[in-house]
Structures are given as C-alpha cells and as structure tokens.
mmCIF file of C-alpha atoms in Angstrom:
data_model
loop_
_atom_site.group_PDB
_atom_site.id
_atom_site.type_symbol
_atom_site.label_atom_id
_atom_site.label_comp_id
_atom_site.label_asym_id
_atom_site.label_seq_id
_atom_site.Cartn_x
_atom_site.Cartn_y
_atom_site.Cartn_z
ATOM 1 C CA UNK A 1 15.912 -25.585 7.278
ATOM 2 C CA UNK A 2 15.948 -25.239 11.062
ATOM 3 C CA UNK A 3 18.817 -22.741 11.034
ATOM 4 C CA UNK A 4 16.691 -20.160 9.213
ATOM 5 C CA UNK A 5 14.055 -20.301 11.954
ATOM 6 C CA UNK A 6 16.571 -20.289 14.812
ATOM 7 C CA UNK A 7 17.565 -16.806 13.647
ATOM 8 C CA UNK A 8 14.502 -15.330 15.354
ATOM 9 C CA UNK A 9 15.106 -16.647 18.901
ATOM 10 C CA UNK A 10 18.779 -15.804 18.392
ATOM 11 C CA UNK A 11 18.145 -12.106 17.734
ATOM 12 C CA UNK A 12 15.550 -12.076 20.538
ATOM 13 C CA UNK A 13 18.126 -13.404 23.020
ATOM 14 C CA UNK A 14 20.696 -10.861 21.856
ATOM 15 C CA UNK A 15 18.116 -8.097 22.248
ATOM 16 C CA UNK A 16 17.171 -9.215 25.774
ATOM 17 C CA UNK A 17 20.841 -9.472 26.697
ATOM 18 C CA UNK A 18 21.490 -5.887 25.575
ATOM 19 C CA UNK A 19 18.529 -4.685 27.657
ATOM 20 C CA UNK A 20 19.890 -6.479 30.726
ATOM 21 C CA UNK A 21 23.192 -4.632 30.332
ATOM 22 C CA UNK A 22 21.360 -1.451 31.383
ATOM 23 C CA UNK A 23 23.516 0.762 29.204
ATOM 24 C CA UNK A 24 22.521 3.930 27.388
ATOM 25 C CA UNK A 25 20.074 3.311 24.553
ATOM 26 C CA UNK A 26 22.605 4.069 21.817
ATOM 27 C CA UNK A 27 25.158 1.690 23.363
ATOM 28 C CA UNK A 28 22.514 -1.059 23.578
ATOM 29 C CA UNK A 29 21.642 -0.460 19.944
ATOM 30 C CA UNK A 30 25.296 -0.629 18.906
ATOM 31 C CA UNK A 31 25.915 -3.872 20.810
ATOM 32 C CA UNK A 32 22.771 -5.427 19.315
ATOM 33 C CA UNK A 33 23.698 -4.478 15.749
ATOM 34 C CA UNK A 34 27.304 -5.664 16.106
ATOM 35 C CA UNK A 35 26.362 -9.039 17.625
ATOM 36 C CA UNK A 36 23.312 -9.678 15.440
ATOM 37 C CA UNK A 37 24.744 -8.670 12.091
ATOM 38 C CA UNK A 38 28.072 -10.223 12.992
ATOM 39 C CA UNK A 39 26.235 -13.528 13.472
ATOM 40 C CA UNK A 40 24.149 -13.102 10.310
ATOM 41 C CA UNK A 41 27.296 -12.290 8.367
ATOM 42 C CA UNK A 42 29.076 -15.353 9.751
ATOM 43 C CA UNK A 43 26.195 -17.677 8.817
ATOM 44 C CA UNK A 44 26.034 -16.273 5.305
ATOM 45 C CA UNK A 45 29.819 -16.243 4.847
ATOM 46 C CA UNK A 46 30.235 -19.826 6.092
ATOM 47 C CA UNK A 47 27.795 -21.366 3.622
ATOM 48 C CA UNK A 48 28.913 -23.703 0.856
ATOM 49 C CA UNK A 49 28.571 -22.730 -2.793
ATOM 50 C CA UNK A 50 25.505 -24.984 -3.041
ATOM 51 C CA UNK A 51 23.551 -22.676 -0.698
ATOM 52 C CA UNK A 52 22.057 -20.182 -3.117
ATOM 53 C CA UNK A 53 21.137 -20.428 -6.774
ATOM 54 C CA UNK A 54 23.904 -18.263 -8.176
ATOM 55 C CA UNK A 55 26.741 -18.560 -5.639
ATOM 56 C CA UNK A 56 28.745 -20.750 -8.016
ATOM 57 C CA UNK A 57 28.235 -18.164 -10.763
ATOM 58 C CA UNK A 58 29.618 -15.383 -8.560
ATOM 59 C CA UNK A 59 32.570 -17.538 -7.550
ATOM 60 C CA UNK A 60 33.348 -18.331 -11.198
ATOM 61 C CA UNK A 61 33.132 -14.634 -12.111
ATOM 62 C CA UNK A 62 35.442 -13.869 -9.189
ATOM 63 C CA UNK A 63 38.016 -16.369 -10.419
ATOM 64 C CA UNK A 64 37.761 -15.210 -14.030
ATOM 65 C CA UNK A 65 38.244 -11.574 -12.983
ATOM 66 C CA UNK A 66 41.389 -12.457 -11.071
ATOM 67 C CA UNK A 67 42.634 -14.584 -13.977
ATOM 68 C CA UNK A 68 42.009 -11.613 -16.273
ATOM 69 C CA UNK A 69 39.488 -13.338 -18.555
ATOM 70 C CA UNK A 70 36.188 -11.838 -17.346
ATOM 71 C CA UNK A 71 33.811 -9.743 -19.445
ATOM 72 C CA UNK A 72 32.311 -8.156 -16.300
ATOM 73 C CA UNK A 73 31.817 -4.448 -17.021
ATOM 74 C CA UNK A 74 30.755 -3.020 -13.659
ATOM 75 C CA UNK A 75 34.242 -1.827 -12.900
ATOM 76 C CA UNK A 76 33.534 -0.990 -9.264
ATOM 77 C CA UNK A 77 32.680 -4.655 -8.749
ATOM 78 C CA UNK A 78 35.734 -5.694 -10.797
ATOM 79 C CA UNK A 79 38.089 -3.626 -8.624
ATOM 80 C CA UNK A 80 36.428 -4.995 -5.501
ATOM 81 C CA UNK A 81 36.891 -8.589 -6.757
ATOM 82 C CA UNK A 82 40.527 -7.953 -7.612
ATOM 83 C CA UNK A 83 41.113 -6.463 -4.171
ATOM 84 C CA UNK A 84 39.566 -9.476 -2.425
ATOM 85 C CA UNK A 85 41.537 -11.841 -4.669
ATOM 86 C CA UNK A 86 44.847 -10.091 -4.060
ATOM 87 C CA UNK A 87 44.386 -10.131 -0.281
ATOM 88 C CA UNK A 88 42.715 -13.501 0.346
ATOM 89 C CA UNK A 89 43.367 -15.509 -2.818
ATOM 90 C CA UNK A 90 40.864 -16.592 -5.431
ATOM 91 C CA UNK A 91 39.873 -20.209 -5.049
ATOM 92 C CA UNK A 92 36.232 -19.064 -5.136
ATOM 93 C CA UNK A 93 34.742 -19.017 -1.641
ATOM 94 C CA UNK A 94 36.608 -15.826 -0.743
ATOM 95 C CA UNK A 95 34.108 -13.703 -2.674
ATOM 96 C CA UNK A 96 31.117 -15.454 -1.095
ATOM 97 C CA UNK A 97 32.485 -14.671 2.357
ATOM 98 C CA UNK A 98 33.454 -11.112 1.432
ATOM 99 C CA UNK A 99 30.073 -10.352 -0.148
ATOM 100 C CA UNK A 100 28.261 -11.751 2.890
ATOM 101 C CA UNK A 101 30.287 -9.688 5.340
ATOM 102 C CA UNK A 102 29.998 -6.496 3.296
ATOM 103 C CA UNK A 103 26.228 -6.847 2.831
ATOM 104 C CA UNK A 104 25.551 -7.454 6.526
ATOM 105 C CA UNK A 105 27.820 -4.548 7.532
ATOM 106 C CA UNK A 106 25.962 -2.163 5.217
ATOM 107 C CA UNK A 107 22.502 -3.342 6.309
ATOM 108 C CA UNK A 108 23.621 -3.210 9.939
ATOM 109 C CA UNK A 109 24.870 0.368 9.545
ATOM 110 C CA UNK A 110 21.567 1.408 7.979
ATOM 111 C CA UNK A 111 19.497 -0.119 10.784
ATOM 112 C CA UNK A 112 21.856 1.360 13.385
ATOM 113 C CA UNK A 113 21.498 4.827 11.863
ATOM 114 C CA UNK A 114 17.815 4.890 10.890
ATOM 115 C CA UNK A 115 15.756 2.273 12.756
ATOM 116 C CA UNK A 116 14.321 3.458 16.056
ATOM 117 C CA UNK A 117 12.959 -0.029 16.767
ATOM 118 C CA UNK A 118 16.059 -1.893 15.655
ATOM 119 C CA UNK A 119 14.949 -5.310 16.913
ATOM 120 C CA UNK A 120 11.720 -5.147 14.883
ATOM 121 C CA UNK A 121 13.588 -3.858 11.811
ATOM 122 C CA UNK A 122 16.089 -6.717 12.047
ATOM 123 C CA UNK A 123 13.300 -9.261 12.547
ATOM 124 C CA UNK A 124 11.594 -7.925 9.411
ATOM 125 C CA UNK A 125 14.857 -7.966 7.459
ATOM 126 C CA UNK A 126 14.827 -11.727 8.024
ATOM 127 C CA UNK A 127 11.083 -12.487 7.956
ATOM 128 C CA UNK A 128 10.446 -10.458 4.785
ATOM 129 C CA UNK A 129 13.056 -12.725 3.170
ATOM 130 C CA UNK A 130 15.648 -10.042 2.416
ATOM 131 C CA UNK A 131 18.371 -11.832 4.360
ATOM 132 C CA UNK A 132 17.809 -15.110 2.488
ATOM 133 C CA UNK A 133 17.616 -13.261 -0.833
ATOM 134 C CA UNK A 134 21.021 -11.734 -0.104
ATOM 135 C CA UNK A 135 22.436 -15.264 -0.440
ATOM 136 C CA UNK A 136 21.760 -14.684 -4.142
ATOM 137 C CA UNK A 137 22.007 -11.504 -6.250
ATOM 138 C CA UNK A 138 24.901 -10.530 -3.961
ATOM 139 C CA UNK A 139 26.170 -7.803 -6.274
ATOM 140 C CA UNK A 140 22.798 -6.072 -6.225
ATOM 141 C CA UNK A 141 22.573 -6.448 -2.451
ATOM 142 C CA UNK A 142 25.919 -4.705 -2.056
ATOM 143 C CA UNK A 143 24.522 -1.893 -4.202
ATOM 144 C CA UNK A 144 21.321 -1.913 -2.123
ATOM 145 C CA UNK A 145 23.325 -1.713 1.091
ATOM 146 C CA UNK A 146 25.266 1.270 -0.266
ATOM 147 C CA UNK A 147 22.001 2.927 -1.331
ATOM 148 C CA UNK A 148 20.452 2.360 2.110
ATOM 149 C CA UNK A 149 23.406 3.997 3.844
ATOM 150 C CA UNK A 150 23.194 6.784 1.246
ATOM 151 C CA UNK A 151 19.503 7.226 2.120
ATOM 152 C CA UNK A 152 20.431 7.609 5.787
ATOM 153 C CA UNK A 153 22.632 10.560 4.792
ATOM 154 C CA UNK A 154 19.943 11.988 2.492
ATOM 155 C CA UNK A 155 17.524 11.973 5.429
ATOM 156 C CA UNK A 156 20.125 13.993 7.365
ATOM 157 C CA UNK A 157 20.398 16.417 4.399
ATOM 158 C CA UNK A 158 24.048 15.474 3.846
ATOM 159 C CA UNK A 159 24.414 15.740 0.085
ATOM 160 C CA UNK A 160 28.007 14.693 -0.513
ATOM 161 C CA UNK A 161 27.993 11.339 1.365
ATOM 162 C CA UNK A 162 24.634 10.519 -0.273
ATOM 163 C CA UNK A 163 25.969 11.319 -3.734
ATOM 164 C CA UNK A 164 29.272 9.439 -3.324
ATOM 165 C CA UNK A 165 27.608 6.287 -1.972
ATOM 166 C CA UNK A 166 24.906 6.324 -4.661
ATOM 167 C CA UNK A 167 27.507 6.691 -7.428
ATOM 168 C CA UNK A 168 29.533 3.887 -5.826
ATOM 169 C CA UNK A 169 26.408 1.696 -5.797
ATOM 170 C CA UNK A 170 25.954 2.163 -9.563
ATOM 171 C CA UNK A 171 29.527 0.928 -10.072
ATOM 172 C CA UNK A 172 28.467 -2.368 -8.486
ATOM 173 C CA UNK A 173 25.048 -2.689 -10.120
ATOM 174 C CA UNK A 174 23.690 -0.399 -12.837
ATOM 175 C CA UNK A 175 20.108 -0.654 -11.552
ATOM 176 C CA UNK A 176 21.188 1.443 -8.547
ATOM 177 C CA UNK A 177 20.754 4.415 -10.875
ATOM 178 C CA UNK A 178 17.087 4.376 -9.802
ATOM 179 C CA UNK A 179 18.208 5.621 -6.376
ATOM 180 C CA UNK A 180 19.361 9.012 -7.682
ATOM 181 C CA UNK A 181 15.934 10.666 -7.174
ATOM 182 C CA UNK A 182 16.120 9.845 -3.447
ATOM 183 C CA UNK A 183 17.682 13.119 -2.324
ATOM 184 C CA UNK A 184 15.063 15.214 -4.114
ATOM 185 C CA UNK A 185 12.278 12.981 -2.854
ATOM 186 C CA UNK A 186 13.429 13.664 0.713
ATOM 187 C CA UNK A 187 13.116 17.416 0.063
ATOM 188 C CA UNK A 188 9.428 17.172 -0.882
ATOM 189 C CA UNK A 189 6.920 18.249 1.777
ATOM 190 C CA UNK A 190 4.856 15.085 1.737
ATOM 191 C CA UNK A 191 1.211 14.779 2.672
ATOM 192 C CA UNK A 192 -1.319 11.981 2.176
ATOM 193 C CA UNK A 193 -2.394 13.144 -1.292
ATOM 194 C CA UNK A 194 1.160 13.563 -2.562
ATOM 195 C CA UNK A 195 2.176 10.156 -1.236
ATOM 196 C CA UNK A 196 -0.858 8.444 -2.743
ATOM 197 C CA UNK A 197 -0.165 10.163 -6.080
ATOM 198 C CA UNK A 198 2.840 7.852 -6.435
ATOM 199 C CA UNK A 199 0.462 5.041 -7.430
ATOM 200 C CA UNK A 200 -1.203 6.729 -10.450
ATOM 201 C CA UNK A 201 2.222 7.963 -11.565
ATOM 202 C CA UNK A 202 3.498 4.375 -11.461
ATOM 203 C CA UNK A 203 0.443 3.138 -13.353
ATOM 204 C CA UNK A 204 1.006 5.804 -16.021
ATOM 205 C CA UNK A 205 4.671 4.775 -16.245
ATOM 206 C CA UNK A 206 3.553 1.215 -16.950
ATOM 207 C CA UNK A 207 2.061 2.392 -20.272
ATOM 208 C CA UNK A 208 5.341 3.933 -21.431
ATOM 209 C CA UNK A 209 7.521 1.303 -19.779
ATOM 210 C CA UNK A 210 8.721 -0.283 -23.031
ATOM 211 C CA UNK A 211 10.103 3.022 -24.286
ATOM 212 C CA UNK A 212 11.868 3.670 -20.978
ATOM 213 C CA UNK A 213 13.234 0.130 -20.934
ATOM 214 C CA UNK A 214 14.643 0.429 -24.441
ATOM 215 C CA UNK A 215 16.557 3.543 -23.406
ATOM 216 C CA UNK A 216 17.890 1.773 -20.300
ATOM 217 C CA UNK A 217 18.993 -1.315 -22.237
ATOM 218 C CA UNK A 218 20.683 0.884 -24.832
ATOM 219 C CA UNK A 219 23.019 2.172 -22.114
ATOM 220 C CA UNK A 220 23.214 -1.110 -20.172
ATOM 221 C CA UNK A 221 22.835 -3.878 -22.800
ATOM 222 C CA UNK A 222 23.829 -6.713 -20.443
ATOM 223 C CA UNK A 223 20.496 -6.244 -18.604
ATOM 224 C CA UNK A 224 18.597 -7.352 -21.701
ATOM 225 C CA UNK A 225 18.675 -10.863 -20.212
ATOM 226 C CA UNK A 226 15.935 -9.807 -17.765
ATOM 227 C CA UNK A 227 13.692 -8.874 -20.715
ATOM 228 C CA UNK A 228 14.255 -11.997 -22.779
ATOM 229 C CA UNK A 229 13.738 -14.176 -19.706
ATOM 230 C CA UNK A 230 16.913 -16.188 -20.295
ATOM 231 C CA UNK A 231 18.252 -15.684 -16.772
ATOM 232 C CA UNK A 232 15.328 -16.594 -14.519
ATOM 233 C CA UNK A 233 16.229 -18.643 -11.476
ATOM 234 C CA UNK A 234 14.621 -19.852 -8.282
ATOM 235 C CA UNK A 235 15.191 -16.542 -6.509
ATOM 236 C CA UNK A 236 13.044 -14.820 -9.147
ATOM 237 C CA UNK A 237 10.082 -17.180 -8.944
ATOM 238 C CA UNK A 238 6.928 -16.930 -6.830
ATOM 239 C CA UNK A 239 6.346 -13.223 -7.457
ATOM 240 C CA UNK A 240 2.604 -13.871 -7.614
ATOM 241 C CA UNK A 241 2.794 -14.957 -3.963
ATOM 242 C CA UNK A 242 5.352 -12.356 -2.895
ATOM 243 C CA UNK A 243 3.091 -9.563 -4.152
ATOM 244 C CA UNK A 244 0.622 -10.584 -1.430
ATOM 245 C CA UNK A 245 3.234 -9.541 1.145
ATOM 246 C CA UNK A 246 3.484 -6.142 -0.541
ATOM 247 C CA UNK A 247 -0.305 -5.813 -0.475
ATOM 248 C CA UNK A 248 -0.226 -6.595 3.265
ATOM 249 C CA UNK A 249 2.333 -3.820 3.800
ATOM 250 C CA UNK A 250 0.170 -1.581 1.612
ATOM 251 C CA UNK A 251 -2.755 -2.192 3.981
ATOM 252 C CA UNK A 252 -0.563 -0.993 6.859
ATOM 253 C CA UNK A 253 0.226 2.121 4.804
ATOM 254 C CA UNK A 254 -3.457 2.798 4.094
ATOM 255 C CA UNK A 255 -4.311 2.293 7.772
ATOM 256 C CA UNK A 256 -1.721 4.917 8.679
ATOM 257 C CA UNK A 257 -3.193 7.315 6.110
ATOM 258 C CA UNK A 258 -6.693 6.661 7.455
ATOM 259 C CA UNK A 259 -5.667 7.701 10.960
ATOM 260 C CA UNK A 260 -3.603 10.704 9.831
ATOM 261 C CA UNK A 261 -5.603 11.948 6.844
ATOM 262 C CA UNK A 262 -6.160 15.342 8.484
ATOM 263 C CA UNK A 263 -3.141 15.388 10.784
ATOM 264 C CA UNK A 264 -0.254 14.197 8.584
ATOM 265 C CA UNK A 265 1.832 17.147 9.797
ATOM 266 C CA UNK A 266 2.136 15.329 13.140
ATOM 267 C CA UNK A 267 4.370 12.792 11.398
ATOM 268 C CA UNK A 268 7.986 13.955 11.389
ATOM 269 C CA UNK A 269 9.561 15.128 8.131
ATOM 270 C CA UNK A 270 12.078 12.269 8.226
ATOM 271 C CA UNK A 271 9.312 9.702 8.674
ATOM 272 C CA UNK A 272 7.236 11.300 5.912
ATOM 273 C CA UNK A 273 10.197 10.836 3.552
ATOM 274 C CA UNK A 274 10.683 7.198 4.589
ATOM 275 C CA UNK A 275 6.975 6.524 4.080
ATOM 276 C CA UNK A 276 7.083 8.089 0.602
ATOM 277 C CA UNK A 277 10.200 6.137 -0.411
ATOM 278 C CA UNK A 278 8.616 2.905 0.817
ATOM 279 C CA UNK A 279 5.494 3.751 -1.179
ATOM 280 C CA UNK A 280 7.620 4.067 -4.323
ATOM 281 C CA UNK A 281 8.842 0.501 -3.799
ATOM 282 C CA UNK A 282 5.378 -0.856 -3.029
ATOM 283 C CA UNK A 283 3.798 0.807 -6.065
ATOM 284 C CA UNK A 284 6.453 -0.522 -8.457
ATOM 285 C CA UNK A 285 6.371 -3.967 -6.844
ATOM 286 C CA UNK A 286 2.594 -4.267 -7.167
ATOM 287 C CA UNK A 287 2.068 -2.640 -10.583
ATOM 288 C CA UNK A 288 5.028 -4.486 -12.143
ATOM 289 C CA UNK A 289 4.804 -7.674 -10.066
ATOM 290 C CA UNK A 290 5.363 -9.914 -13.121
ATOM 291 C CA UNK A 291 8.351 -8.003 -14.524
ATOM 292 C CA UNK A 292 11.658 -9.438 -13.356
ATOM 293 C CA UNK A 293 13.745 -6.308 -14.034
ATOM 294 C CA UNK A 294 11.323 -4.053 -12.163
ATOM 295 C CA UNK A 295 11.181 -6.597 -9.315
ATOM 296 C CA UNK A 296 14.916 -6.116 -8.945
ATOM 297 C CA UNK A 297 14.667 -2.325 -9.191
ATOM 298 C CA UNK A 298 11.827 -1.917 -6.678
ATOM 299 C CA UNK A 299 13.888 -3.689 -4.014
ATOM 300 C CA UNK A 300 16.045 -0.570 -3.662
ATOM 301 C CA UNK A 301 12.951 1.121 -2.223
ATOM 302 C CA UNK A 302 10.728 -1.668 -0.887
ATOM 303 C CA UNK A 303 13.433 -2.886 1.517
ATOM 304 C CA UNK A 304 12.662 0.296 3.451
ATOM 305 C CA UNK A 305 9.573 -1.586 4.659
ATOM 306 C CA UNK A 306 11.745 -2.949 7.458
ATOM 307 C CA UNK A 307 11.892 0.529 9.025
ATOM 308 C CA UNK A 308 8.527 1.777 7.732
ATOM 309 C CA UNK A 309 6.448 -0.913 9.475
ATOM 310 C CA UNK A 310 7.613 -0.116 13.046
ATOM 311 C CA UNK A 311 7.200 3.607 12.279
ATOM 312 C CA UNK A 312 3.614 2.984 11.144
ATOM 313 C CA UNK A 313 2.913 0.884 14.242
ATOM 314 C CA UNK A 314 4.141 3.730 16.448
ATOM 315 C CA UNK A 315 1.950 6.369 14.832
ATOM 316 C CA UNK A 316 -1.146 4.160 14.635
ATOM 317 C CA UNK A 317 -0.844 3.185 18.315
ATOM 318 C CA UNK A 318 -0.686 6.873 19.312
ATOM 319 C CA UNK A 319 -4.333 7.172 18.256
ATOM 320 C CA UNK A 320 -5.390 4.850 21.104
ATOM 321 C CA UNK A 321 -5.608 5.523 24.840
ATOM 322 C CA UNK A 322 -3.791 2.284 25.668
ATOM 323 C CA UNK A 323 -1.069 3.102 23.160
ATOM 324 C CA UNK A 324 1.634 0.885 24.679
ATOM 325 C CA UNK A 325 -0.621 -2.171 24.736
ATOM 326 C CA UNK A 326 -1.815 -1.473 21.185
ATOM 327 C CA UNK A 327 1.765 -1.017 19.992
ATOM 328 C CA UNK A 328 2.793 -4.339 21.535
ATOM 329 C CA UNK A 329 -0.198 -6.223 20.087
ATOM 330 C CA UNK A 330 0.266 -4.709 16.626
ATOM 331 C CA UNK A 331 3.975 -5.495 16.652
ATOM 332 C CA UNK A 332 3.512 -9.113 17.734
ATOM 333 C CA UNK A 333 0.614 -9.620 15.324
ATOM 334 C CA UNK A 334 2.414 -8.184 12.302
ATOM 335 C CA UNK A 335 5.654 -10.040 13.030
ATOM 336 C CA UNK A 336 3.760 -13.328 13.359
ATOM 337 C CA UNK A 337 1.933 -12.688 10.084
ATOM 338 C CA UNK A 338 5.243 -12.121 8.256
ATOM 339 C CA UNK A 339 6.403 -15.545 9.425
ATOM 340 C CA UNK A 340 3.743 -17.202 7.251
ATOM 341 C CA UNK A 341 5.177 -16.141 3.854
ATOM 342 C CA UNK A 342 8.660 -16.603 5.314
ATOM 343 C CA UNK A 343 7.877 -20.255 6.068
ATOM 344 C CA UNK A 344 6.422 -20.724 2.577
ATOM 345 C CA UNK A 345 9.487 -19.184 0.935
ATOM 346 C CA UNK A 346 12.019 -21.095 3.025
ATOM 347 C CA UNK A 347 10.242 -24.463 2.835
ATOM 348 C CA UNK A 348 9.632 -23.910 -0.887
ATOM 349 C CA UNK A 349 13.353 -23.258 -1.296
ATOM 350 C CA UNK A 350 12.628 -20.110 -3.310
ATOM 351 C CA UNK A 351 16.239 -18.950 -3.281
ATOM 352 C CA UNK A 352 17.895 -22.351 -3.369
ATOM 353 C CA UNK A 353 19.098 -21.966 0.218
ATOM 354 C CA UNK A 354 18.258 -25.542 1.264
ATOM 355 C CA UNK A 355 19.910 -27.495 2.629
ATOM 356 C CA UNK A 356 22.224 -25.187 4.564
ATOM 357 C CA UNK A 357 25.733 -26.634 4.296
ATOM 358 C CA UNK A 358 28.897 -25.205 5.835
ATOM 359 C CA UNK A 359 31.842 -24.617 3.520
ATOM 360 C CA UNK A 360 34.519 -27.223 4.142
#
C-alpha cells in the first residue's frame, strides 16, 4: 500500500526539481509532465495481473482477439489490440503495459495543455482516485483520455481535432458518445444561472432516464450488463462514500459562485466552459450516484475536477487582499482533505489494487 502514498512526495520532488532548473515556465511544465507521467505509466505498466479487478479479463480479451476468437465489437479497440499483439506478442501482459502507457500519455497531454497549476492537477488526479481507477476499466480510461485531449482542442475552438478524437474515443468505448455535446457547450456564454441550471436539467432527466437508457441499450446491447447488475466489481463499489467527494467539490463550486455572483464576466471564457463541463459531471454523479452506468458516464466530465479545483482556488483567492497567502492555504487545505477519501479507498482496496506486485 505504501507505493500509492509515495506517489505524492515523488511528484513533489519532481516539481521542486523542475523549479530549481530555472527554465522558462513552459519548459518546466514539459519536464514535469514527462517525468511524472512517465513514472506513473511505468508503475502502472509494471504491475502484475493481480493488481486490479479486471486486468486478467482485459488480458484474456487481448489474447482472444489476437487468436481470432473474440466477440469484442468496439472495433477501434480490436484494431488497437491486434496492433499491440503483432508488435509485442500476445502472452497477456503486453496489453496491460500498453494500456497503462497510453492512458498516462493522454492524461499527461491534457494536463500539459490545459492545467495552469499542473502540480496541483496531477496531485488531484492521484488523490481523487482517478489514477488507481485507471488500473481497471482501462478501455474506458483510454476513451476518457482521448476525450480530455479532444476537450483541450474544443476549448481552443479547433473543431476538426476535437471531432476526430471524440469519434476515436467512441471506437474504444461506446459511452464516449456522451462527450459529443462538449464542443457546443464550450460555445455557450456561461453565467452563474446558466451553470446552475444544469442541476434541474439533470434532475428532470432522471425522470425520463429509463426511456433514454432503453434507446441507448438498443444501439449498444452489450452495455445491458450495467443495468442488470451482473458485472459489478470492486471498482464499482462504495459510490455512497464517493459521492461525498463530489459534494465536497460541489461546495467549492458554490463558493466560487458566491464570490462571483455579480462579476462572473471576470472569469475567462475558457474557465467558464471548464466550470460548466465539470458541473455536468458533478450533477450526474450526485443525482445518479447509485446507477453504475451513469457513474461510468459522468467520469468523462467529472475528471475535469482536477483542473477545475485549482482554477476555483485562484479566483476565490483574488477576492482577498492577501491573495497569495489565501491561495496557498486553500490549496494545502483542499489537497489534504482529498487525502482522506484517498486513504479510505486505497486501504479499503476499492479497485483491487492491493497488494501491488511487479510483473515477473
């Protein structure tokens, strides 16, 4: 279990090292992302198949695809598996390593492109349990990584890269289809009222959810397993506790709105879009906290919390005379608070990541 807590001093040392290099800010950011996500990728890629609840399942699917006997129908993922198998062989662990490397590269690119406070965003990626969750549901995390990079292009108003990456994400995991509204959401001129309206819209959607779900399952029948409850595993459990983390992030959101109720225009358009997209994830995660399929879907948006939280801290601290001191105290306080649910999730072995064993 110790290795999962050593990640925090590790990224702190890398961050301090990059600052001591006294390079330009963008170079420091690049060095940090390469070293940090290179290390995170190595740790994830080096794990044995026992580290994670469904690693063995992915390895068996990988072998069956390369033997030509798989019923896997996400053909983007099939082609990817065949490519890995043809280059590295298909004894099984190859796909675990490849998935780990690809996920960390995609998340690293997103943080490099979007996160202004990249150390805090990386810390939150770990402490909010996204890194550990990526040890499972790897196919969805690849799709999530593609969607995150797509979002970075949407924020820059670059339609074609956003569209291509979002389509590619759906070829890995059908639930990535929920990311298609992103581009249009970034074109909305958000204010406090519009952002808060996401919650009643989500509540209304909960009343017609069954009808929407039936349409979705009609097109993607293999996702019916999330409705029948036949595929629950350790990584899906504890949502009643995890929702408390979302409520905590929601309190940060409401605090931001409280300070900027009459001056929301002071928040940049890019940040307004990120706040709105994060709100989409929070609203779905809270309203549908006990629905496993929606828990999976909301992650495409709620993972944006890793960049939203430092943005919120920045804007809230600007309302104080001692803004630098307030920013530092808020950052330290929030990061320490996120370590509490992280400890509970790791020690409770929520994702089957204990004990950490290196692949022999």
